[in-house]
């Protein structure tokens, strides 16, 4: 990237030529050789036909023939080795020929640096909140929480302001809709009144859901520079974060608007025929289709906000980058995002609970008011609940948006060897400079 330290400009994968970080002179002198298996005779630098290379990532099934000669670490651009391509670092589901970042590791052994069972080799460099290698679920969650702890001032300041603005909008909409959603004790609602109440309640919950999506997209874009600094081990302040955001405000708001309109269209469009015809059956049929389309749209373009802020491209470039990075990893990205959302929902409920209990004693009518629905019309209830929701959102949104940004970094490490660029930006000396060498002979990239 041009003006954001630590990020490579989007473009060709390292498999297009020499691996980033490899020295210009690759004559093979001083290179680190992979360990010789115990059954291998001394002096023979080739693997036997029966002994697979250590640290392999092969999937169950029939192995493709192993390469001979120089044990080239990756296939030529656009060519794959089947299951054997995974053994030498090609990420499953990735583009053909795309290398697995750090495939030889700091000690020149196969597998990513610091992976489990890697013959006792040293762990990957970790200048900040994550190790510079492909990440596991626990490392992504831990990195998001560590970012919140280490940079809590800019993180909480930004998330608190966004949460307060959106919660104010929710309170106003809730106050406007609760009048038709509550009935006096003993009052029997007519079918039309009950239908109106259900419609208003559904409208509020749909509005609440889409406001939450809009807030997540916006906070993800705002906090992406903070997560970037945390990954590199750099300090981050509110003023420095705002300076980094200043030139991107227009594009950031434009991307947020595009994502919001797209998510609304994906969720509502399948129900539109039923809404226009006034047929409840058609609306019910469109609901599951809308949910599927919304989930697909959300996951495919989930990485667009960090792509925009860290690559400093256009809105369309960010959308294309997100779709490209998610391609082949949709279920993984969806699963991690869904699990993170579940964790944040439970955490938010725990935070809001004391405020809800307090509201029970301060609203008119007490517990009886909650039973007949009149308490929801009280400003005391709305204000106390809003305070609890603001605090909960200020704590949980940074975690979810941090996971999203780290997923973006993880996908680029897996697809584009971004770990080498991050290591150089973090000041890690000689990271990857002598590790991208084969067992004998230079790496030619083809």
GROMACS .gro file of C-alpha atoms in nm:
model
  446
    1UNK     CA    1   0.000   0.000   0.000
    2UNK     CA    2   0.114   0.342  -0.073
    3UNK     CA    3   0.057   0.540   0.246
    4UNK     CA    4  -0.040   0.287   0.510
    5UNK     CA    5   0.268   0.127   0.665
    6UNK     CA    6   0.279  -0.247   0.688
    7UNK     CA    7   0.051  -0.338   0.401
    8UNK     CA    8   0.146  -0.454   0.054
    9UNK     CA    9  -0.023  -0.309  -0.250
   10UNK     CA   10  -0.286  -0.551  -0.381
   11UNK     CA   11  -0.169  -0.727  -0.691
   12UNK     CA   12   0.021  -1.032  -0.792
   13UNK     CA   13   0.066  -1.315  -0.551
   14UNK     CA   14   0.420  -1.401  -0.446
   15UNK     CA   15   0.384  -1.714  -0.657
   16UNK     CA   16   0.406  -1.491  -0.966
   17UNK     CA   17   0.780  -1.465  -0.914
   18UNK     CA   18   1.019  -1.467  -0.625
   19UNK     CA   19   0.880  -1.490  -0.280
   20UNK     CA   20   0.881  -1.155  -0.099
   21UNK     CA   21   1.169  -1.125   0.135
   22UNK     CA   22   1.398  -1.368  -0.050
   23UNK     CA   23   1.747  -1.233  -0.122
   24UNK     CA   24   1.840  -1.134  -0.474
   25UNK     CA   25   2.122  -1.387  -0.486
   26UNK     CA   26   1.963  -1.728  -0.448
   27UNK     CA   27   2.261  -1.940  -0.534
   28UNK     CA   28   2.182  -2.174  -0.247
   29UNK     CA   29   2.478  -2.073  -0.030
   30UNK     CA   30   2.397  -2.046   0.338
   31UNK     CA   31   2.045  -2.176   0.295
   32UNK     CA   32   1.867  -2.378   0.557
   33UNK     CA   33   1.788  -2.732   0.451
   34UNK     CA   34   1.481  -2.927   0.567
   35UNK     CA   35   1.562  -3.198   0.822
   36UNK     CA   36   1.670  -3.535   0.684
   37UNK     CA   37   1.436  -3.817   0.795
   38UNK     CA   38   1.592  -4.079   1.021
   39UNK     CA   39   1.573  -4.348   0.752
   40UNK     CA   40   1.749  -4.125   0.498
   41UNK     CA   41   2.115  -4.204   0.435
   42UNK     CA   42   2.356  -3.926   0.522
   43UNK     CA   43   2.457  -3.715   0.226
   44UNK     CA   44   2.150  -3.790   0.019
   45UNK     CA   45   1.944  -3.475  -0.005
   46UNK     CA   46   1.637  -3.632  -0.167
   47UNK     CA   47   1.337  -3.782   0.009
   48UNK     CA   48   1.286  -4.153  -0.028
   49UNK     CA   49   0.975  -4.281  -0.202
   50UNK     CA   50   0.834  -4.409   0.129
   51UNK     CA   51   0.916  -4.113   0.353
   52UNK     CA   52   0.690  -3.807   0.325
   53UNK     CA   53   0.842  -3.467   0.405
   54UNK     CA   54   0.794  -3.344   0.763
   55UNK     CA   55   0.518  -3.100   0.849
   56UNK     CA   56   0.305  -3.204   0.550
   57UNK     CA   57  -0.046  -3.069   0.508
   58UNK     CA   58  -0.181  -3.346   0.287
   59UNK     CA   59  -0.546  -3.444   0.300
   60UNK     CA   60  -0.659  -3.809   0.328
   61UNK     CA   61  -0.656  -3.990  -0.003
   62UNK     CA   62  -0.417  -4.085  -0.273
   63UNK     CA   63  -0.108  -3.868  -0.284
   64UNK     CA   64   0.011  -3.716  -0.606
   65UNK     CA   65   0.367  -3.802  -0.708
   66UNK     CA   66   0.616  -3.601  -0.508
   67UNK     CA   67   0.840  -3.361  -0.694
   68UNK     CA   68   1.203  -3.456  -0.735
   69UNK     CA   69   1.523  -3.269  -0.799
   70UNK     CA   70   1.523  -2.937  -0.624
   71UNK     CA   71   1.207  -2.996  -0.418
   72UNK     CA   72   1.059  -2.671  -0.549
   73UNK     CA   73   0.858  -2.511  -0.267
   74UNK     CA   74   0.567  -2.410  -0.484
   75UNK     CA   75   0.424  -2.491  -0.821
   76UNK     CA   76   0.447  -2.258  -1.119
   77UNK     CA   77   0.183  -1.989  -1.138
   78UNK     CA   78  -0.154  -2.132  -1.234
   79UNK     CA   79  -0.050  -2.495  -1.173
   80UNK     CA   80  -0.140  -2.706  -0.871
   81UNK     CA   81  -0.007  -3.030  -0.730
   82UNK     CA   82  -0.336  -3.166  -0.600
   83UNK     CA   83  -0.309  -3.286  -0.243
   84UNK     CA   84   0.068  -3.255  -0.263
   85UNK     CA   85   0.031  -2.883  -0.327
   86UNK     CA   86  -0.109  -2.859   0.023
   87UNK     CA   87   0.198  -3.036   0.163
   88UNK     CA   88   0.421  -2.767   0.022
   89UNK     CA   89   0.215  -2.480   0.149
   90UNK     CA   90  -0.070  -2.416  -0.097
   91UNK     CA   91  -0.368  -2.311   0.111
   92UNK     CA   92  -0.673  -2.540   0.066
   93UNK     CA   93  -0.942  -2.351  -0.119
   94UNK     CA   94  -0.694  -2.085  -0.233
   95UNK     CA   95  -0.601  -1.986  -0.582
   96UNK     CA   96  -0.387  -2.232  -0.778
   97UNK     CA   97  -0.022  -2.172  -0.719
   98UNK     CA   98  -0.083  -1.935  -0.427
   99UNK     CA   99   0.181  -2.002  -0.160
  100UNK     CA  100   0.120  -2.067   0.204
  101UNK     CA  101   0.282  -1.783   0.393
  102UNK     CA  102   0.596  -1.875   0.579
  103UNK     CA  103   0.589  -2.227   0.440
  104UNK     CA  104   0.948  -2.302   0.542
  105UNK     CA  105   0.940  -2.109   0.868
  106UNK     CA  106   1.228  -1.929   1.042
  107UNK     CA  107   1.430  -2.251   1.064
  108UNK     CA  108   1.375  -2.354   0.702
  109UNK     CA  109   1.141  -2.642   0.786
  110UNK     CA  110   0.813  -2.721   0.621
  111UNK     CA  111   0.487  -2.591   0.765
  112UNK     CA  112   0.402  -2.248   0.899
  113UNK     CA  113   0.626  -2.098   1.170
  114UNK     CA  114   0.539  -2.208   1.517
  115UNK     CA  115   0.281  -2.464   1.410
  116UNK     CA  116   0.205  -2.763   1.630
  117UNK     CA  117   0.442  -3.056   1.600
  118UNK     CA  118   0.697  -2.866   1.393
  119UNK     CA  119   1.009  -3.050   1.512
  120UNK     CA  120   1.074  -2.804   1.793
  121UNK     CA  121   1.139  -2.506   1.568
  122UNK     CA  122   1.104  -2.153   1.708
  123UNK     CA  123   0.763  -1.982   1.701
  124UNK     CA  124   0.666  -1.723   1.442
  125UNK     CA  125   0.754  -1.361   1.502
  126UNK     CA  126   0.493  -1.182   1.712
  127UNK     CA  127   0.562  -0.809   1.720
  128UNK     CA  128   0.205  -0.729   1.821
  129UNK     CA  129  -0.118  -0.902   1.917
  130UNK     CA  130  -0.092  -1.193   1.668
  131UNK     CA  131   0.186  -1.418   1.541
  132UNK     CA  132   0.284  -1.348   1.181
  133UNK     CA  133   0.151  -1.667   1.025
  134UNK     CA  134  -0.192  -1.808   0.934
  135UNK     CA  135  -0.415  -1.774   1.238
  136UNK     CA  136  -0.639  -2.016   1.421
  137UNK     CA  137  -0.975  -1.929   1.574
  138UNK     CA  138  -0.834  -1.884   1.924
  139UNK     CA  139  -0.557  -1.654   1.799
  140UNK     CA  140  -0.807  -1.436   1.612
  141UNK     CA  141  -1.031  -1.400   1.918
  142UNK     CA  142  -0.733  -1.341   2.147
  143UNK     CA  143  -0.593  -1.080   1.906
  144UNK     CA  144  -0.922  -0.889   1.904
  145UNK     CA  145  -0.942  -0.886   2.285
  146UNK     CA  146  -0.573  -0.793   2.317
  147UNK     CA  147  -0.627  -0.500   2.081
  148UNK     CA  148  -0.913  -0.376   2.298
  149UNK     CA  149  -0.697  -0.403   2.610
  150UNK     CA  150  -0.382  -0.247   2.466
  151UNK     CA  151  -0.552   0.037   2.276
  152UNK     CA  152  -0.861   0.092   2.487
  153UNK     CA  153  -0.857   0.472   2.467
  154UNK     CA  154  -0.908   0.512   2.090
  155UNK     CA  155  -1.114   0.192   2.066
  156UNK     CA  156  -1.364   0.280   2.339
  157UNK     CA  157  -1.379   0.647   2.236
  158UNK     CA  158  -1.479   0.565   1.880
  159UNK     CA  159  -1.713   0.278   1.963
  160UNK     CA  160  -1.880   0.475   2.245
  161UNK     CA  161  -1.967   0.766   2.015
  162UNK     CA  162  -2.103   0.539   1.740
  163UNK     CA  163  -2.301   0.332   1.992
  164UNK     CA  164  -2.454   0.646   2.148
  165UNK     CA  165  -2.564   0.787   1.811
  166UNK     CA  166  -2.724   0.463   1.692
  167UNK     CA  167  -2.884   0.388   2.027
  168UNK     CA  168  -3.048   0.731   2.027
  169UNK     CA  169  -3.207   0.648   1.692
  170UNK     CA  170  -3.329   0.314   1.830
  171UNK     CA  171  -3.484   0.481   2.136
  172UNK     CA  172  -3.677   0.726   1.920
  173UNK     CA  173  -3.807   0.450   1.693
  174UNK     CA  174  -3.896   0.231   1.991
  175UNK     CA  175  -4.086   0.516   2.158
  176UNK     CA  176  -4.281   0.573   1.838
  177UNK     CA  177  -4.381   0.208   1.802
  178UNK     CA  178  -4.451   0.091   2.159
  179UNK     CA  179  -4.782   0.278   2.183
  180UNK     CA  180  -4.947   0.029   1.947
  181UNK     CA  181  -4.763  -0.270   2.087
  182UNK     CA  182  -4.911  -0.250   2.439
  183UNK     CA  183  -5.269  -0.295   2.554
  184UNK     CA  184  -5.437  -0.211   2.881
  185UNK     CA  185  -5.512  -0.497   3.125
  186UNK     CA  186  -5.836  -0.670   3.031
  187UNK     CA  187  -5.848  -0.502   2.691
  188UNK     CA  188  -5.904  -0.733   2.396
  189UNK     CA  189  -5.743  -0.623   2.074
  190UNK     CA  190  -5.929  -0.651   1.749
  191UNK     CA  191  -5.765  -0.851   1.469
  192UNK     CA  192  -5.664  -0.533   1.289
  193UNK     CA  193  -5.513  -0.385   1.608
  194UNK     CA  194  -5.321  -0.706   1.678
  195UNK     CA  195  -5.193  -0.707   1.318
  196UNK     CA  196  -5.082  -0.345   1.349
  197UNK     CA  197  -4.905  -0.422   1.675
  198UNK     CA  198  -4.725  -0.718   1.520
  199UNK     CA  199  -4.628  -0.506   1.220
  200UNK     CA  200  -4.487  -0.228   1.439
  201UNK     CA  201  -4.294  -0.477   1.653
  202UNK     CA  202  -4.150  -0.643   1.343
  203UNK     CA  203  -4.060  -0.303   1.199
  204UNK     CA  204  -3.870  -0.214   1.516
  205UNK     CA  205  -3.678  -0.541   1.529
  206UNK     CA  206  -3.587  -0.520   1.158
  207UNK     CA  207  -3.476  -0.160   1.207
  208UNK     CA  208  -3.275  -0.264   1.513
  209UNK     CA  209  -3.106  -0.543   1.315
  210UNK     CA  210  -3.007  -0.324   1.022
  211UNK     CA  211  -2.888  -0.043   1.247
  212UNK     CA  212  -2.661  -0.297   1.417
  213UNK     CA  213  -2.524  -0.408   1.077
  214UNK     CA  214  -2.466  -0.047   0.977
  215UNK     CA  215  -2.286   0.022   1.304
  216UNK     CA  216  -2.065  -0.285   1.264
  217UNK     CA  217  -1.960  -0.185   0.912
  218UNK     CA  218  -1.884   0.171   1.023
  219UNK     CA  219  -1.693   0.075   1.339
  220UNK     CA  220  -1.495  -0.187   1.146
  221UNK     CA  221  -1.375   0.081   0.907
  222UNK     CA  222  -1.300   0.327   1.187
  223UNK     CA  223  -1.102   0.080   1.398
  224UNK     CA  224  -0.909  -0.089   1.115
  225UNK     CA  225  -0.608   0.148   1.157
  226UNK     CA  226  -0.601   0.071   1.530
  227UNK     CA  227  -0.596  -0.304   1.467
  228UNK     CA  228  -0.323  -0.250   1.207
  229UNK     CA  229  -0.107  -0.072   1.464
  230UNK     CA  230  -0.175  -0.344   1.721
  231UNK     CA  231  -0.062  -0.614   1.476
  232UNK     CA  232   0.265  -0.430   1.414
  233UNK     CA  233   0.320  -0.366   1.785
  234UNK     CA  234   0.292   0.011   1.743
  235UNK     CA  235   0.115   0.243   1.983
  236UNK     CA  236  -0.211   0.406   1.881
  237UNK     CA  237  -0.382   0.719   2.008
  238UNK     CA  238  -0.716   0.877   1.930
  239UNK     CA  239  -0.553   1.173   1.754
  240UNK     CA  240  -0.331   0.953   1.536
  241UNK     CA  241  -0.630   0.736   1.447
  242UNK     CA  242  -0.837   1.038   1.346
  243UNK     CA  243  -0.548   1.167   1.133
  244UNK     CA  244  -0.535   0.832   0.953
  245UNK     CA  245  -0.912   0.843   0.900
  246UNK     CA  246  -0.934   1.205   0.780
  247UNK     CA  247  -0.853   1.147   0.409
  248UNK     CA  248  -1.082   0.842   0.397
  249UNK     CA  249  -1.404   0.983   0.542
  250UNK     CA  250  -1.583   1.022   0.210
  251UNK     CA  251  -1.497   0.677   0.077
  252UNK     CA  252  -1.564   0.519   0.417
  253UNK     CA  253  -1.915   0.665   0.440
  254UNK     CA  254  -1.979   0.575   0.076
  255UNK     CA  255  -1.880   0.213   0.134
  256UNK     CA  256  -2.091   0.194   0.450
  257UNK     CA  257  -2.392   0.327   0.258
  258UNK     CA  258  -2.340   0.078  -0.027
  259UNK     CA  259  -2.312  -0.214   0.215
  260UNK     CA  260  -2.619  -0.102   0.407
  261UNK     CA  261  -2.833  -0.061   0.094
  262UNK     CA  262  -2.708  -0.394  -0.037
  263UNK     CA  263  -2.791  -0.578   0.285
  264UNK     CA  264  -3.141  -0.424   0.297
  265UNK     CA  265  -3.201  -0.519  -0.067
  266UNK     CA  266  -3.079  -0.875  -0.014
  267UNK     CA  267  -3.304  -0.923   0.288
  268UNK     CA  268  -3.620  -0.748   0.165
  269UNK     CA  269  -3.623  -0.816  -0.210
  270UNK     CA  270  -3.752  -1.178  -0.186
  271UNK     CA  271  -4.044  -1.057   0.030
  272UNK     CA  272  -4.129  -0.764  -0.195
  273UNK     CA  273  -4.383  -0.949  -0.415
  274UNK     CA  274  -4.577  -1.059  -0.108
  275UNK     CA  275  -4.561  -0.709   0.043
  276UNK     CA  276  -4.692  -0.547  -0.276
  277UNK     CA  277  -4.966  -0.808  -0.317
  278UNK     CA  278  -5.059  -0.801   0.049
  279UNK     CA  279  -5.029  -1.180   0.071
  280UNK     CA  280  -4.894  -1.310   0.401
  281UNK     CA  281  -4.816  -1.647   0.247
  282UNK     CA  282  -4.586  -1.493  -0.015
  283UNK     CA  283  -4.413  -1.287   0.252
  284UNK     CA  284  -4.358  -1.600   0.463
  285UNK     CA  285  -4.208  -1.780   0.164
  286UNK     CA  286  -3.975  -1.489   0.097
  287UNK     CA  287  -3.840  -1.472   0.452
  288UNK     CA  288  -3.603  -1.775   0.438
  289UNK     CA  289  -3.484  -1.676   0.088
  290UNK     CA  290  -3.411  -1.328   0.215
  291UNK     CA  291  -3.218  -1.461   0.512
  292UNK     CA  292  -3.001  -1.678   0.286
  293UNK     CA  293  -2.928  -1.389   0.050
  294UNK     CA  294  -2.852  -1.158   0.340
  295UNK     CA  295  -2.608  -1.408   0.493
  296UNK     CA  296  -2.434  -1.455   0.157
  297UNK     CA  297  -2.406  -1.080   0.097
  298UNK     CA  298  -2.286  -1.007   0.449
  299UNK     CA  299  -2.007  -1.267   0.445
  300UNK     CA  300  -1.887  -1.198   0.089
  301UNK     CA  301  -1.841  -0.827   0.155
  302UNK     CA  302  -1.754  -0.850   0.525
  303UNK     CA  303  -1.386  -0.772   0.460
  304UNK     CA  304  -1.454  -0.464   0.247
  305UNK     CA  305  -1.423  -0.205   0.531
  306UNK     CA  306  -1.073  -0.314   0.643
  307UNK     CA  307  -0.972  -0.357   0.277
  308UNK     CA  308  -1.075   0.003   0.207
  309UNK     CA  309  -0.903   0.154   0.509
  310UNK     CA  310  -0.578  -0.046   0.491
  311UNK     CA  311  -0.532  -0.053   0.115
  312UNK     CA  312  -0.663   0.300   0.056
  313UNK     CA  313  -0.836   0.213  -0.270
  314UNK     CA  314  -1.179   0.301  -0.405
  315UNK     CA  315  -1.513   0.168  -0.286
  316UNK     CA  316  -1.540  -0.070  -0.581
  317UNK     CA  317  -1.183  -0.192  -0.524
  318UNK     CA  318  -1.266  -0.271  -0.161
  319UNK     CA  319  -1.576  -0.469  -0.261
  320UNK     CA  320  -1.379  -0.669  -0.519
  321UNK     CA  321  -1.097  -0.736  -0.272
  322UNK     CA  322  -1.339  -0.867  -0.010
  323UNK     CA  323  -1.509  -1.099  -0.259
  324UNK     CA  324  -1.170  -1.226  -0.377
  325UNK     CA  325  -1.036  -1.291  -0.027
  326UNK     CA  326  -1.354  -1.466   0.089
  327UNK     CA  327  -1.374  -1.683  -0.223
  328UNK     CA  328  -1.307  -2.045  -0.125
  329UNK     CA  329  -1.327  -1.961   0.248
  330UNK     CA  330  -1.691  -1.854   0.277
  331UNK     CA  331  -1.786  -2.113   0.538
  332UNK     CA  332  -1.477  -2.044   0.748
  333UNK     CA  333  -1.536  -1.669   0.748
  334UNK     CA  334  -1.908  -1.721   0.816
  335UNK     CA  335  -1.844  -1.964   1.102
  336UNK     CA  336  -1.591  -1.741   1.278
  337UNK     CA  337  -1.815  -1.435   1.238
  338UNK     CA  338  -2.119  -1.626   1.363
  339UNK     CA  339  -1.934  -1.757   1.667
  340UNK     CA  340  -1.802  -1.410   1.744
  341UNK     CA  341  -2.152  -1.268   1.714
  342UNK     CA  342  -2.283  -1.528   1.959
  343UNK     CA  343  -2.007  -1.446   2.209
  344UNK     CA  344  -2.073  -1.074   2.184
  345UNK     CA  345  -2.450  -1.122   2.223
  346UNK     CA  346  -2.403  -1.321   2.542
  347UNK     CA  347  -2.155  -1.064   2.673
  348UNK     CA  348  -2.392  -0.778   2.589
  349UNK     CA  349  -2.680  -0.954   2.766
  350UNK     CA  350  -2.470  -0.992   3.081
  351UNK     CA  351  -2.379  -0.622   3.073
  352UNK     CA  352  -2.739  -0.507   3.010
  353UNK     CA  353  -2.892  -0.731   3.279
  354UNK     CA  354  -2.814  -0.505   3.581
  355UNK     CA  355  -2.968  -0.207   3.399
  356UNK     CA  356  -3.283  -0.406   3.320
  357UNK     CA  357  -3.315  -0.508   3.686
  358UNK     CA  358  -3.271  -0.146   3.791
  359UNK     CA  359  -3.539  -0.037   3.546
  360UNK     CA  360  -3.786  -0.279   3.707
  361UNK     CA  361  -3.777  -0.076   4.030
  362UNK     CA  362  -3.783   0.268   3.869
  363UNK     CA  363  -4.053   0.242   3.603
  364UNK     CA  364  -4.416   0.310   3.699
  365UNK     CA  365  -4.602  -0.005   3.794
  366UNK     CA  366  -4.291  -0.213   3.865
  367UNK     CA  367  -4.313  -0.577   3.765
  368UNK     CA  368  -4.680  -0.543   3.674
  369UNK     CA  369  -4.583  -0.280   3.419
  370UNK     CA  370  -4.355  -0.528   3.248
  371UNK     CA  371  -4.628  -0.793   3.244
  372UNK     CA  372  -4.891  -0.573   3.078
  373UNK     CA  373  -4.641  -0.393   2.851
  374UNK     CA  374  -4.696  -0.045   2.991
  375UNK     CA  375  -4.340  -0.021   3.122
  376UNK     CA  376  -4.204  -0.011   2.769
  377UNK     CA  377  -4.382   0.323   2.719
  378UNK     CA  378  -4.196   0.484   3.008
  379UNK     CA  379  -3.904   0.715   2.933
  380UNK     CA  380  -3.735   0.584   3.250
  381UNK     CA  381  -3.730   0.235   3.105
  382UNK     CA  382  -3.612   0.354   2.762
  383UNK     CA  383  -3.333   0.574   2.898
  384UNK     CA  384  -3.201   0.316   3.148
  385UNK     CA  385  -3.212   0.044   2.884
  386UNK     CA  386  -3.036   0.272   2.636
  387UNK     CA  387  -2.752   0.343   2.881
  388UNK     CA  388  -2.696  -0.028   2.933
  389UNK     CA  389  -2.709  -0.093   2.558
  390UNK     CA  390  -2.457   0.184   2.486
  391UNK     CA  391  -2.210   0.042   2.737
  392UNK     CA  392  -2.259  -0.311   2.604
  393UNK     CA  393  -2.215  -0.201   2.242
  394UNK     CA  394  -1.904   0.003   2.324
  395UNK     CA  395  -1.743  -0.312   2.467
  396UNK     CA  396  -1.865  -0.578   2.225
  397UNK     CA  397  -1.852  -0.396   1.889
  398UNK     CA  398  -1.471  -0.352   1.901
  399UNK     CA  399  -1.431  -0.724   1.959
  400UNK     CA  400  -1.647  -0.819   1.661
  401UNK     CA  401  -1.492  -0.558   1.433
  402UNK     CA  402  -1.144  -0.660   1.550
  403UNK     CA  403  -1.217  -1.018   1.451
  404UNK     CA  404  -1.325  -0.896   1.107
  405UNK     CA  405  -1.002  -0.701   1.054
  406UNK     CA  406  -0.790  -0.993   1.172
  407UNK     CA  407  -0.981  -1.222   0.935
  408UNK     CA  408  -0.883  -0.985   0.654
  409UNK     CA  409  -0.518  -1.002   0.763
  410UNK     CA  410  -0.534  -1.381   0.798
  411UNK     CA  411  -0.677  -1.424   0.450
  412UNK     CA  412  -0.404  -1.208   0.300
  413UNK     CA  413  -0.137  -1.400   0.489
  414UNK     CA  414  -0.277  -1.725   0.351
  415UNK     CA  415  -0.323  -1.595  -0.004
  416UNK     CA  416  -0.051  -1.334  -0.049
  417UNK     CA  417   0.221  -1.395   0.213
  418UNK     CA  418   0.139  -1.069   0.389
  419UNK     CA  419   0.331  -1.193   0.695
  420UNK     CA  420   0.659  -1.100   0.526
  421UNK     CA  421   0.544  -0.745   0.458
  422UNK     CA  422   0.412  -0.712   0.814
  423UNK     CA  423   0.740  -0.839   0.955
  424UNK     CA  424   0.938  -0.580   0.760
  425UNK     CA  425   0.701  -0.302   0.867
  426UNK     CA  426   0.733  -0.415   1.230
  427UNK     CA  427   1.112  -0.408   1.210
  428UNK     CA  428   1.168  -0.784   1.237
  429UNK     CA  429   1.512  -0.832   1.084
  430UNK     CA  430   1.585  -1.109   0.832
  431UNK     CA  431   1.233  -1.249   0.861
  432UNK     CA  432   1.192  -1.480   0.562
  433UNK     CA  433   1.524  -1.368   0.411
  434UNK     CA  434   1.684  -1.713   0.428
  435UNK     CA  435   1.386  -1.939   0.474
  436UNK     CA  436   1.232  -1.947   0.128
  437UNK     CA  437   1.502  -2.177  -0.009
  438UNK     CA  438   1.449  -2.534  -0.131
  439UNK     CA  439   1.652  -2.835  -0.025
  440UNK     CA  440   1.902  -2.775  -0.304
  441UNK     CA  441   1.930  -2.509  -0.568
  442UNK     CA  442   1.770  -2.165  -0.588
  443UNK     CA  443   1.402  -2.076  -0.592
  444UNK     CA  444   1.308  -1.965  -0.942
  445UNK     CA  445   0.937  -1.910  -0.896
  446UNK     CA  446   0.861  -2.154  -1.170
   0.00000   0.00000   0.00000
